[in-house]
Amino acid sequence: MSNTDITLARDNYGSSIWSFLIKEFKPKNKFFTPFNIISIPIMLLGLGIIVIRFWKGIGSVTNLTQEVPWGLWIGFDVVTGVAFAGGAYVITFMVYILNMRNFRSIVRVTVLNGFLAYIFYAGALLLDLGRPWNVINPIIGNGFGTSSVLFLVAWHFLLYILAMLIEFSPVVAEWLGARRARFILSGMTVGAVIFGITLSTLHQSGLGALYLMAKDKIHPLWYSEFIPILFFVSSIFAGLSMVIFEGSISNKVFFRQIDKKNHTQHNTIIHSLSKICAGAMFAYLFLQVLVFVHGKHWDLLNSPMGFWYLTEMIGFVLVPMVLFFLSYRNTNILMIKVAAIITMLGIIINRLNISVIGFKWDAASHYVPSWMEIVVTLAVIFTEIWIFRWIINRMPVLRASPSWVKDKIPDQQ
Amino acid sequence: MGTNRRNFLKLLGTAGFTMAVGKSFGALAKKKSPVEFYGILYDSTLCIGCQACEYACAEEYGLQEPQDEPQIGVVRKTDETRRLVINSYDTSKGEQYIRVACNHCNQPACASACLTKAMLKTEEGPVIWREDKCMGCRYCMISCPFDIPKFEYHSANPKIQKCRMCYERIQDGKIPACVETCSEGALIFGKRSELLEIAKQRIYAEPEKYNHEIYGETEAGGTSVLYLASVPFHELGFNTKIQKTSYPELTKGFLYSVPAIFVLWPALLLGLRQATKDNHIKEIENE
């Protein structure tokens, strides 16, 4: 152990690992930025609400009812958040499985994004659990509920977080200057990627399969036995739209971190992603049409929920799909970013339509999230962004690896 | 010719072994006697809405006594403070009472949804909730087509409240508290198959009096609680959208695809990786 310490110390400007870490924990940039001024009060308020929630029960801060037991915290934080985190498995698939090396420069930041998303959205799940101290039961075997879709999703969340940790670990090793650890960890990347893609296929669709038993509770325009497949296919372009969106912001905010070559390459990457998005969205729309025709729900279209369904399918799937396609042909980067934002809104709408808006749509009283649920959701998102920023500013995620690293991206001999 | 004979003998040996083993496996499976669930038959035509069952249930489980009475136009619902309610409806045959509590499905959605087996279909028939296992995810509430499990939203140590058909009393050889207290004979406790026969007998004996339907015979794949009434069940506020096959069936296709994907995906991905390896070699040459 002491041996590694010495190595670490030598690598980090001659200081010991502890003083290095303490130095790294200090803020590196200006503290009073507009983002901080907005996010800090919301995070503190959210923390206060979380305290009340654990003290007085979930009902004291949420509007959940006996009929609608899953609200914003599940429908948005978990179900939608995980769809957006799908970029990690799509990009690792493209880089490590299809060997599309053009996308190498965004692998690390996408995996980091996915990793943090899972940590925080699975974390948000703990807030929603009534008896969170029992959360380890399905892991330790105090009841293996193997017939449950949620059992599968829970295990997959855990395993996928570990897989992404392995995928990201070489970056941490580079940060700490741990050469030997980096060598070992980067050897595990491809295994973790293959495992991770398999897990993602199953739990992205599994999140949809959660709602299969709520057959009579979800509006028939959104319920079908194909929910799992639709969830999986939509997670592809949901994740990629997030990659485009996040990448565009990172490119501006963390300008100094990105080396020149990757910076100019970014538009090329966005351009190629738009084609994949258009393709995946076409497949998705085609499936949706098949499901709709198969369901024989023509009569339902002429109702408020029917108009809402058409709005989602045309305004938030067809339109961004066409935009992606056109802007790919005309190489219009701005238009691609607009399409990505519309697509993301569409994913939010779709997931909420199944989990919240269309759930018990015919009940006398409807669930509307309380302001406290919204504040906690925002607090979770802001905390995630804080951690993301902290890591980006310290570890070689966007910037180049330290000079001692020979294979810049693991496993590309 | 010789090899043919050898192959034939090999085949014969394999077949014989399979038959022998297969037989012994079959014998093992047979040892377990078929399960016969207990159930409750509720005859709405005999119910007078006295709420004695509600009081008995509240007393048995230390819940608060009923605060209101069945009233036409008011739908009382079970919640975290009451596991059983009697409702009153104005039907085509005048005022009728109906009991609302867990139906104890033969293949319960709630139990198949539970990732810790906190919700359990016991061999005796009751569907029970177990405090030491539950993590409070409320997926049982999402899945239950009858909206039966209720959650204590205003507690830091919340529990799921639902009828457990007095599982502990059944184990002690007693009958559920609500059945025991009913003086009108509107509730009968017994083996489900026997209850079904009694229900059918009553319909045959008095075809004018009864609606010719036993709710729970096939609903959600069959439930342990069965209902008789004089009017169609939709007049009594019952959910008639309930499918006739079991709800866990709906997730079966997805769950069956999981092992297949777990085996096939990694192989497929590795194959793809090998097949596209040339791509980056080409690129390296370009660089």
XYZ file of C-alpha atoms in Angstrom, chain A residues 138-311:
174
model
C -33.655 -8.269 -3.028
C -29.833 -8.209 -3.132
C -29.134 -10.166 0.061
C -31.983 -12.591 -0.582
C -34.479 -11.594 2.085
C -36.912 -12.541 -0.618
C -35.709 -13.060 -4.205
C -38.846 -11.923 -6.038
C -37.705 -13.426 -9.322
C -41.144 -13.172 -10.892
C -40.999 -9.389 -10.540
C -39.943 -7.055 -13.336
C -38.811 -4.635 -10.634
C -36.473 -7.297 -9.263
C -34.793 -7.439 -12.643
C -34.648 -3.654 -12.913
C -33.196 -3.289 -9.403
C -30.433 -5.821 -10.028
C -29.679 -4.318 -13.402
C -29.393 -0.816 -11.974
C -26.870 -2.070 -9.460
C -24.850 -4.128 -11.942
C -24.930 -1.457 -14.624
C -23.676 1.180 -12.176
C -20.755 -1.155 -11.438
C -20.163 -1.743 -15.165
C -20.083 1.997 -15.817
C -17.790 2.506 -12.837
C -15.350 0.068 -14.433
C -15.713 1.802 -17.804
C -14.940 5.152 -16.179
C -12.307 3.964 -13.701
C -9.277 4.479 -16.002
C -10.077 8.199 -15.916
C -9.956 8.219 -12.114
C -6.699 6.292 -12.232
C -5.229 8.858 -14.626
C -6.363 11.638 -12.299
C -4.680 9.989 -9.315
C -1.663 9.078 -11.370
C -2.073 5.395 -10.597
C -0.385 3.862 -13.610
C -0.622 0.229 -12.631
C -4.291 0.522 -11.597
C -5.051 2.196 -14.884
C -3.411 -0.601 -16.795
C -5.467 -3.242 -14.979
C -8.740 -1.299 -15.081
C -8.538 -0.419 -18.760
C -8.136 -4.124 -19.519
C -11.613 -4.663 -18.098
C -13.283 -2.037 -20.267
C -14.502 -4.218 -23.140
C -15.962 -6.824 -20.790
C -17.760 -4.102 -18.862
C -19.052 -2.592 -22.110
C -20.503 -5.877 -23.381
C -22.043 -6.616 -19.998
C -23.336 -3.055 -19.802
C -25.025 -3.108 -23.216
C -26.755 -6.388 -22.379
C -27.944 -4.988 -19.061
C -29.115 -1.776 -20.707
C -31.144 -3.606 -23.341
C -32.961 -5.446 -20.606
C -33.567 -2.717 -18.085
C -34.402 0.063 -20.557
C -37.165 -2.217 -21.804
C -37.756 -3.440 -18.251
C -38.757 0.050 -17.147
C -41.564 -0.166 -19.686
C -42.395 -3.722 -18.676
C -43.027 -2.417 -15.144
C -46.283 -1.005 -16.425
C -47.469 -4.162 -18.198
C -49.609 -5.294 -15.271
C -51.301 -1.877 -15.004
C -53.304 -2.820 -18.072
C -56.623 -1.303 -16.975
C -55.031 1.798 -15.451
C -53.106 3.255 -18.392
C -54.885 4.964 -21.278
C -55.247 2.421 -24.119
C -53.466 4.719 -26.579
C -50.302 4.334 -24.504
C -50.755 0.826 -23.162
C -49.789 -2.127 -25.297
C -47.846 -5.305 -24.777
C -45.074 -3.670 -26.804
C -44.233 -1.018 -24.196
C -40.882 -2.744 -23.433
C -39.760 -2.649 -27.067
C -40.925 0.953 -27.507
C -39.032 1.957 -24.353
C -35.876 0.291 -25.614
C -35.958 1.804 -29.084
C -36.788 5.257 -27.763
C -33.935 5.087 -25.246
C -31.517 5.017 -28.204
C -32.487 8.423 -29.571
C -33.314 9.777 -26.100
C -29.760 9.017 -25.022
C -28.207 10.372 -28.218
C -30.267 13.585 -28.048
C -28.969 14.016 -24.526
C -25.424 13.475 -25.805
C -25.957 16.186 -28.437
C -27.542 18.561 -25.905
C -25.020 17.969 -23.140
C -22.112 18.027 -25.575
C -23.151 21.387 -26.978
C -23.309 22.890 -23.493
C -20.077 21.266 -22.311
C -18.331 22.533 -25.409
C -19.116 26.106 -24.366
C -18.893 25.851 -20.572
C -15.779 23.696 -20.386
C -14.118 25.345 -23.376
C -10.707 25.410 -21.718
C -10.821 21.672 -20.979
C -11.218 20.527 -24.552
C -8.213 20.302 -26.804
C -8.447 21.986 -30.144
C -8.705 18.877 -32.270
C -11.682 17.497 -30.367
C -13.298 20.889 -30.271
C -13.464 21.179 -34.032
C -14.424 17.524 -34.268
C -17.504 18.071 -32.142
C -19.684 19.319 -34.977
C -18.736 16.318 -37.090
C -19.814 14.052 -34.242
C -23.136 15.855 -33.795
C -23.657 15.609 -37.524
C -23.213 11.827 -37.606
C -25.351 11.377 -34.494
C -28.233 13.187 -36.168
C -28.380 10.484 -38.819
C -28.531 7.734 -36.196
C -31.233 9.641 -34.302
C -33.316 10.013 -37.453
C -32.984 6.283 -38.183
C -33.881 5.184 -34.647
C -36.823 7.599 -34.582
C -38.080 6.265 -37.880
C -38.024 2.729 -36.475
C -39.763 3.959 -33.330
C -42.468 5.836 -35.216
C -43.036 2.843 -37.453
C -43.470 0.612 -34.389
C -45.827 3.130 -32.816
C -47.975 3.169 -35.961
C -48.046 -0.634 -36.021
C -49.041 -0.755 -32.359
C -51.740 1.840 -32.941
C -53.234 0.091 -35.966
C -53.012 -3.254 -34.198
C -54.785 -1.801 -31.149
C -57.780 -0.627 -33.219
C -58.197 2.586 -31.242
C -59.306 4.898 -34.052
C -62.351 6.011 -32.060
C -60.166 7.226 -29.195
C -58.332 9.729 -31.389
C -61.277 12.110 -31.337
C -60.985 12.879 -27.616
C -58.774 15.193 -25.554
C -56.415 12.295 -24.807
C -56.472 11.385 -28.503
C -55.372 14.894 -29.503
C -52.663 14.719 -26.859
C -51.533 11.393 -28.330
C -51.378 12.892 -31.834
C -49.465 15.900 -30.479
